[in-house]
PDB file of C-alpha atoms in Angstrom:
ATOM      1  CA  UNK A   1       9.308  17.072 -74.071  1.00  0.00           C
ATOM      2  CA  UNK A   2      10.792  13.683 -73.125  1.00  0.00           C
ATOM      3  CA  UNK A   3      13.456  14.925 -71.556  1.00  0.00           C
ATOM      4  CA  UNK A   4      11.146  17.238 -69.358  1.00  0.00           C
ATOM      5  CA  UNK A   5       9.394  13.611 -68.510  1.00  0.00           C
ATOM      6  CA  UNK A   6      13.073  12.023 -67.823  1.00  0.00           C
ATOM      7  CA  UNK A   7      14.000  15.009 -65.523  1.00  0.00           C
ATOM      8  CA  UNK A   8      10.313  15.132 -63.546  1.00  0.00           C
ATOM      9  CA  UNK A   9      10.801  11.657 -62.993  1.00  0.00           C
ATOM     10  CA  UNK A  10      14.560  11.959 -61.779  1.00  0.00           C
ATOM     11  CA  UNK A  11      13.488  14.864 -59.498  1.00  0.00           C
ATOM     12  CA  UNK A  12      10.563  12.672 -58.243  1.00  0.00           C
ATOM     13  CA  UNK A  13      12.657   9.560 -56.924  1.00  0.00           C
ATOM     14  CA  UNK A  14      15.128  11.221 -55.027  1.00  0.00           C
ATOM     15  CA  UNK A  15      15.985   9.622 -51.401  1.00  0.00           C
ATOM     16  CA  UNK A  16      14.053  12.057 -48.861  1.00  0.00           C
ATOM     17  CA  UNK A  17      16.311  14.644 -46.901  1.00  0.00           C
ATOM     18  CA  UNK A  18      17.556  13.631 -43.143  1.00  0.00           C
ATOM     19  CA  UNK A  19      14.472  14.469 -41.005  1.00  0.00           C
ATOM     20  CA  UNK A  20      14.374  15.112 -37.008  1.00  0.00           C
ATOM     21  CA  UNK A  21      11.267  14.732 -34.322  1.00  0.00           C
ATOM     22  CA  UNK A  22       9.733  15.514 -31.370  1.00  0.00           C
ATOM     23  CA  UNK A  23       8.071  13.949 -29.091  1.00  0.00           C
ATOM     24  CA  UNK A  24       5.813  14.051 -26.078  1.00  0.00           C
ATOM     25  CA  UNK A  25       3.820  11.963 -23.226  1.00  0.00           C
ATOM     26  CA  UNK A  26       0.669  11.033 -23.266  1.00  0.00           C
ATOM     27  CA  UNK A  27      -1.713   9.530 -20.688  1.00  0.00           C
ATOM     28  CA  UNK A  28      -0.333   5.594 -19.999  1.00  0.00           C
ATOM     29  CA  UNK A  29      -2.102   3.127 -21.516  1.00  0.00           C
ATOM     30  CA  UNK A  30      -3.375   0.529 -18.221  1.00  0.00           C
ATOM     31  CA  UNK A  31       0.198   1.312 -16.840  1.00  0.00           C
ATOM     32  CA  UNK A  32       2.119   1.592 -19.930  1.00  0.00           C
ATOM     33  CA  UNK A  33       3.749   4.492 -21.253  1.00  0.00           C
ATOM     34  CA  UNK A  34       2.577   5.798 -24.080  1.00  0.00           C
ATOM     35  CA  UNK A  35       4.340   8.707 -26.591  1.00  0.00           C
ATOM     36  CA  UNK A  36       3.552  11.036 -29.491  1.00  0.00           C
ATOM     37  CA  UNK A  37       5.825  11.247 -32.005  1.00  0.00           C
ATOM     38  CA  UNK A  38       6.002  14.015 -34.119  1.00  0.00           C
ATOM     39  CA  UNK A  39       7.738  14.095 -37.734  1.00  0.00           C
ATOM     40  CA  UNK A  40       9.385  16.911 -38.549  1.00  0.00           C
ATOM     41  CA  UNK A  41      10.507  16.552 -42.461  1.00  0.00           C
ATOM     42  CA  UNK A  42      13.383  18.580 -43.918  1.00  0.00           C
ATOM     43  CA  UNK A  43      13.408  22.111 -45.176  1.00  0.00           C
ATOM     44  CA  UNK A  44      16.135  22.470 -47.141  1.00  0.00           C
ATOM     45  CA  UNK A  45      16.084  19.609 -49.209  1.00  0.00           C
ATOM     46  CA  UNK A  46      13.348  16.836 -50.467  1.00  0.00           C
ATOM     47  CA  UNK A  47      11.004  16.081 -47.238  1.00  0.00           C
ATOM     48  CA  UNK A  48       9.426  12.637 -48.771  1.00  0.00           C
ATOM     49  CA  UNK A  49       5.941  12.174 -48.951  1.00  0.00           C
ATOM     50  CA  UNK A  50       4.870  10.541 -45.126  1.00  0.00           C
ATOM     51  CA  UNK A  51       7.176   8.723 -42.597  1.00  0.00           C
ATOM     52  CA  UNK A  52       6.861   6.117 -40.402  1.00  0.00           C
ATOM     53  CA  UNK A  53       8.652   5.467 -36.445  1.00  0.00           C
ATOM     54  CA  UNK A  54      10.783   2.861 -35.234  1.00  0.00           C
ATOM     55  CA  UNK A  55      11.947   1.582 -31.389  1.00  0.00           C
ATOM     56  CA  UNK A  56      13.369  -0.368 -29.657  1.00  0.00           C
ATOM     57  CA  UNK A  57      14.602  -0.829 -26.394  1.00  0.00           C
ATOM     58  CA  UNK A  58      18.320   0.291 -25.632  1.00  0.00           C
ATOM     59  CA  UNK A  59      20.653  -2.469 -25.995  1.00  0.00           C
ATOM     60  CA  UNK A  60      18.818  -4.159 -28.041  1.00  0.00           C
ATOM     61  CA  UNK A  61      19.563  -4.817 -31.635  1.00  0.00           C
ATOM     62  CA  UNK A  62      15.925  -5.219 -32.975  1.00  0.00           C
ATOM     63  CA  UNK A  63      13.835  -2.375 -33.932  1.00  0.00           C
ATOM     64  CA  UNK A  64       9.874  -2.087 -33.913  1.00  0.00           C
ATOM     65  CA  UNK A  65       8.157  -0.795 -37.353  1.00  0.00           C
ATOM     66  CA  UNK A  66       5.242   1.000 -36.752  1.00  0.00           C
ATOM     67  CA  UNK A  67       2.677   1.504 -39.922  1.00  0.00           C
ATOM     68  CA  UNK A  68       3.316   3.987 -42.941  1.00  0.00           C
ATOM     69  CA  UNK A  69       1.759   7.236 -41.587  1.00  0.00           C
ATOM     70  CA  UNK A  70       0.379   8.885 -44.971  1.00  0.00           C
ATOM     71  CA  UNK A  71      -2.788  11.270 -43.078  1.00  0.00           C
ATOM     72  CA  UNK A  72      -0.634  12.715 -40.547  1.00  0.00           C
ATOM     73  CA  UNK A  73       2.602  14.032 -39.335  1.00  0.00           C
ATOM     74  CA  UNK A  74       2.227  12.017 -35.994  1.00  0.00           C
ATOM     75  CA  UNK A  75       2.588   9.077 -34.390  1.00  0.00           C
ATOM     76  CA  UNK A  76       1.080   7.816 -30.884  1.00  0.00           C
ATOM     77  CA  UNK A  77       3.163   4.602 -30.221  1.00  0.00           C
ATOM     78  CA  UNK A  78       1.668   2.976 -26.786  1.00  0.00           C
ATOM     79  CA  UNK A  79       2.707   0.072 -24.910  1.00  0.00           C
ATOM     80  CA  UNK A  80       5.770   0.143 -23.885  1.00  0.00           C
ATOM     81  CA  UNK A  81       6.902  -0.986 -20.518  1.00  0.00           C
ATOM     82  CA  UNK A  82       7.241   2.098 -17.707  1.00  0.00           C
ATOM     83  CA  UNK A  83      11.027   2.293 -16.026  1.00  0.00           C
ATOM     84  CA  UNK A  84      13.119   1.358 -19.390  1.00  0.00           C
ATOM     85  CA  UNK A  85      15.097   3.563 -21.838  1.00  0.00           C
ATOM     86  CA  UNK A  86      13.976   3.033 -25.311  1.00  0.00           C
ATOM     87  CA  UNK A  87      15.455   4.305 -28.843  1.00  0.00           C
ATOM     88  CA  UNK A  88      13.516   6.351 -31.279  1.00  0.00           C
ATOM     89  CA  UNK A  89      13.664   7.332 -34.825  1.00  0.00           C
ATOM     90  CA  UNK A  90      11.427   8.424 -37.696  1.00  0.00           C
ATOM     91  CA  UNK A  91      12.038   7.632 -41.153  1.00  0.00           C
ATOM     92  CA  UNK A  92      11.054   9.671 -44.246  1.00  0.00           C
ATOM     93  CA  UNK A  93       9.509   7.810 -47.045  1.00  0.00           C
ATOM     94  CA  UNK A  94       9.184   8.337 -50.987  1.00  0.00           C
ATOM     95  CA  UNK A  95       9.052   5.723 -52.879  1.00  0.00           C
ATOM     96  CA  UNK A  96      11.269   3.049 -52.679  1.00  0.00           C
ATOM     97  CA  UNK A  97      13.575   5.611 -50.595  1.00  0.00           C
ATOM     98  CA  UNK A  98      14.226   5.946 -46.980  1.00  0.00           C
ATOM     99  CA  UNK A  99      15.709   7.547 -44.935  1.00  0.00           C
ATOM    100  CA  UNK A 100      16.737   7.783 -41.146  1.00  0.00           C
ATOM    101  CA  UNK A 101      16.972  10.306 -38.613  1.00  0.00           C
ATOM    102  CA  UNK A 102      19.116  10.757 -36.219  1.00  0.00           C
ATOM    103  CA  UNK A 103      18.181   7.939 -32.763  1.00  0.00           C
ATOM    104  CA  UNK A 104      16.877   9.959 -29.649  1.00  0.00           C
ATOM    105  CA  UNK A 105      16.420   8.313 -25.918  1.00  0.00           C
ATOM    106  CA  UNK A 106      13.816   8.330 -24.128  1.00  0.00           C
ATOM    107  CA  UNK A 107      13.592   7.213 -20.136  1.00  0.00           C
ATOM    108  CA  UNK A 108      10.615   6.182 -18.888  1.00  0.00           C
ATOM    109  CA  UNK A 109      11.715   6.675 -15.536  1.00  0.00           C
ATOM    110  CA  UNK A 110      12.212  10.661 -15.630  1.00  0.00           C
ATOM    111  CA  UNK A 111       9.113  11.030 -17.203  1.00  0.00           C
ATOM    112  CA  UNK A 112       6.590  12.577 -15.114  1.00  0.00           C
ATOM    113  CA  UNK A 113       2.924  11.689 -15.566  1.00  0.00           C
ATOM    114  CA  UNK A 114       0.008   8.823 -15.207  1.00  0.00           C
ATOM    115  CA  UNK A 115       2.572   6.283 -15.058  1.00  0.00           C
ATOM    116  CA  UNK A 116       4.346   6.876 -11.726  1.00  0.00           C
ATOM    117  CA  UNK A 117       0.772   8.430 -10.668  1.00  0.00           C
ATOM    118  CA  UNK A 118       0.007   4.564 -11.000  1.00  0.00           C
ATOM    119  CA  UNK A 119       3.241   3.305  -8.808  1.00  0.00           C
ATOM    120  CA  UNK A 120       2.246   6.077  -6.242  1.00  0.00           C
ATOM    121  CA  UNK A 121      -1.625   4.645  -6.207  1.00  0.00           C
ATOM    122  CA  UNK A 122      -0.224   1.662  -5.397  1.00  0.00           C
ATOM    123  CA  UNK A 123       1.990   2.502  -2.541  1.00  0.00           C
ATOM    124  CA  UNK A 124      -1.274   4.281  -0.807  1.00  0.00           C
ATOM    125  CA  UNK A 125      -2.852   1.667  -1.027  1.00  0.00           C
ATOM    126  CA  UNK A 126      -0.777  -0.416   0.848  1.00  0.00           C
ATOM    127  CA  UNK A 127      -0.509   2.273   3.132  1.00  0.00           C
ATOM    128  CA  UNK A 128      -3.926   1.914   3.986  1.00  0.00           C
ATOM    129  CA  UNK A 129      -4.207  -1.211   3.884  1.00  0.00           C
ATOM    130  CA  UNK A 130      -1.571  -1.513   6.777  1.00  0.00           C
ATOM    131  CA  UNK A 131      -3.631   0.868   8.656  1.00  0.00           C
ATOM    132  CA  UNK A 132      -6.576  -1.411   8.148  1.00  0.00           C
ATOM    133  CA  UNK A 133      -5.351  -4.058   9.093  1.00  0.00           C
ATOM    134  CA  UNK A 134      -3.159  -2.672  12.713  1.00  0.00           C
ATOM    135  CA  UNK A 135      -6.701  -1.096  13.397  1.00  0.00           C
ATOM    136  CA  UNK A 136      -8.668  -4.208  13.115  1.00  0.00           C
ATOM    137  CA  UNK A 137      -5.902  -6.319  15.495  1.00  0.00           C
ATOM    138  CA  UNK A 138      -5.934  -3.162  18.073  1.00  0.00           C
ATOM    139  CA  UNK A 139      -9.780  -3.537  18.105  1.00  0.00           C
ATOM    140  CA  UNK A 140      -9.757  -7.404  18.355  1.00  0.00           C
ATOM    141  CA  UNK A 141      -7.615  -7.120  21.497  1.00  0.00           C
ATOM    142  CA  UNK A 142      -9.868  -4.822  23.112  1.00  0.00           C
ATOM    143  CA  UNK A 143     -12.748  -6.683  22.404  1.00  0.00           C
ATOM    144  CA  UNK A 144     -10.479 -10.289  24.234  1.00  0.00           C
ATOM    145  CA  UNK A 145      -9.550  -7.435  26.977  1.00  0.00           C
ATOM    146  CA  UNK A 146     -13.424  -6.963  27.385  1.00  0.00           C
ATOM    147  CA  UNK A 147     -14.535 -10.770  27.695  1.00  0.00           C
ATOM    148  CA  UNK A 148     -11.519 -11.797  29.890  1.00  0.00           C
ATOM    149  CA  UNK A 149     -12.126  -8.501  32.459  1.00  0.00           C
ATOM    150  CA  UNK A 150     -15.859  -9.864  32.320  1.00  0.00           C
ATOM    151  CA  UNK A 151     -15.414 -12.995  33.090  1.00  0.00           C
ATOM    152  CA  UNK A 152     -13.291 -12.220  36.059  1.00  0.00           C
ATOM    153  CA  UNK A 153     -16.853  -9.595  37.146  1.00  0.00           C
ATOM    154  CA  UNK A 154     -17.825 -10.548  40.718  1.00  0.00           C
ATOM    155  CA  UNK A 155     -14.332 -12.756  42.244  1.00  0.00           C
ATOM    156  CA  UNK A 156     -12.876  -9.791  44.187  1.00  0.00           C
ATOM    157  CA  UNK A 157     -11.925  -9.258  47.709  1.00  0.00           C
ATOM    158  CA  UNK A 158     -14.644  -9.394  50.513  1.00  0.00           C
ATOM    159  CA  UNK A 159     -12.913  -6.249  51.798  1.00  0.00           C
ATOM    160  CA  UNK A 160     -12.994  -4.318  48.524  1.00  0.00           C
ATOM    161  CA  UNK A 161     -16.877  -5.599  48.469  1.00  0.00           C
ATOM    162  CA  UNK A 162     -18.086  -4.055  51.890  1.00  0.00           C
ATOM    163  CA  UNK A 163     -16.339  -0.874  51.476  1.00  0.00           C
ATOM    164  CA  UNK A 164     -17.787  -0.491  47.896  1.00  0.00           C
ATOM    165  CA  UNK A 165     -21.275  -0.821  49.705  1.00  0.00           C
ATOM    166  CA  UNK A 166     -20.052   2.205  52.194  1.00  0.00           C
ATOM    167  CA  UNK A 167     -19.226  -0.464  55.095  1.00  0.00           C
ATOM    168  CA  UNK A 168     -15.537   1.355  56.364  1.00  0.00           C
ATOM    169  CA  UNK A 169     -15.742   0.117  60.233  1.00  0.00           C
ATOM    170  CA  UNK A 170     -13.286  -2.428  60.167  1.00  0.00           C
ATOM    171  CA  UNK A 171     -10.421  -2.991  63.113  1.00  0.00           C
ATOM    172  CA  UNK A 172      -7.114  -1.632  62.437  1.00  0.00           C
ATOM    173  CA  UNK A 173      -5.426  -5.046  63.091  1.00  0.00           C
ATOM    174  CA  UNK A 174      -7.909  -6.492  60.389  1.00  0.00           C
ATOM    175  CA  UNK A 175     -10.375  -8.681  59.882  1.00  0.00           C
ATOM    176  CA  UNK A 176     -13.966  -9.411  60.218  1.00  0.00           C
ATOM    177  CA  UNK A 177     -16.181  -8.384  63.044  1.00  0.00           C
ATOM    178  CA  UNK A 178     -17.639 -11.625  62.969  1.00  0.00           C
ATOM    179  CA  UNK A 179     -14.400 -13.239  64.075  1.00  0.00           C
ATOM    180  CA  UNK A 180     -13.319 -11.244  66.331  1.00  0.00           C
ATOM    181  CA  UNK A 181     -15.957 -10.130  68.607  1.00  0.00           C
ATOM    182  CA  UNK A 182     -15.549 -11.310  72.358  1.00  0.00           C
ATOM    183  CA  UNK A 183     -17.777 -14.072  73.887  1.00  0.00           C
ATOM    184  CA  UNK A 184     -20.689 -12.231  75.095  1.00  0.00           C
ATOM    185  CA  UNK A 185     -22.294 -13.368  78.731  1.00  0.00           C
ATOM    186  CA  UNK A 186     -24.060 -15.915  77.761  1.00  0.00           C
ATOM    187  CA  UNK A 187     -21.154 -18.318  75.952  1.00  0.00           C
ATOM    188  CA  UNK A 188     -19.394 -17.486  79.191  1.00  0.00           C
ATOM    189  CA  UNK A 189     -22.544 -18.289  81.692  1.00  0.00           C
ATOM    190  CA  UNK A 190     -23.030 -21.904  79.751  1.00  0.00           C
ATOM    191  CA  UNK A 191     -18.827 -22.551  80.266  1.00  0.00           C
ATOM    192  CA  UNK A 192     -19.537 -21.631  83.934  1.00  0.00           C
ATOM    193  CA  UNK A 193     -22.383 -24.548  84.229  1.00  0.00           C
ATOM    194  CA  UNK A 194     -20.143 -27.038  82.240  1.00  0.00           C
ATOM    195  CA  UNK A 195     -17.407 -26.287  84.724  1.00  0.00           C
ATOM    196  CA  UNK A 196     -19.374 -27.075  87.919  1.00  0.00           C
ATOM    197  CA  UNK A 197     -21.655 -29.684  87.342  1.00  0.00           C
ATOM    198  CA  UNK A 198     -18.665 -31.938  86.225  1.00  0.00           C
ATOM    199  CA  UNK A 199     -18.176 -34.395  89.283  1.00  0.00           C
ATOM    200  CA  UNK A 200     -15.044 -33.264  91.637  1.00  0.00           C
ATOM    201  CA  UNK A 201     -12.022 -35.948  92.167  1.00  0.00           C
ATOM    202  CA  UNK A 202     -13.185 -37.832  95.277  1.00  0.00           C
ATOM    203  CA  UNK A 203     -10.861 -37.625  98.006  1.00  0.00           C
ATOM    204  CA  UNK A 204      -8.797 -40.271 100.508  1.00  0.00           C
ATOM    205  CA  UNK A 205     -11.251 -39.474 103.005  1.00  0.00           C
ATOM    206  CA  UNK A 206     -14.098 -40.527 101.855  1.00  0.00           C
ATOM    207  CA  UNK A 207     -12.876 -43.950 100.816  1.00  0.00           C
TER     208      UNK A 207
END
């Protein structure tokens, strides 16, 4: 009986076999990437009782460890920077024994989803704002031109004004009738009378 207990205890307190994992993208959270890490315990050895996830930005030395997951075979890892390469591991646990999986790289640049949609939304918003500013500028310019044209109203050539009123009997040499008409007979008569009333020059015989 004592030997059986010792054998059972030794069988339980062994390191889990090397696990593996898969991952899938989840909808982003406030523009930050989020993934679901699926724990795949070994089927050929001791699987372990639970697991946790570790990740870090590629090139860094410090791993970020998630809390141990004892109720599910997956963990959701969020708050990841977009356009960044990460390295992930899962760790199978059994008592004091931990066994890490191989490292997988996840690059948020190559993942389609809400992150990319958010970037496209920003781009579209910028394009829309630019279009609205251009439209506003055109409207303001049109209003200014209308005001200038209105202030110049009535200040056009007399000839054009007469044409607009339907008068088209202008002489070919130009000018206006009131200045190009010959003097009338009354004016000519007045000039003749004035000439007759002038005293003549006395001759030498009168003196």
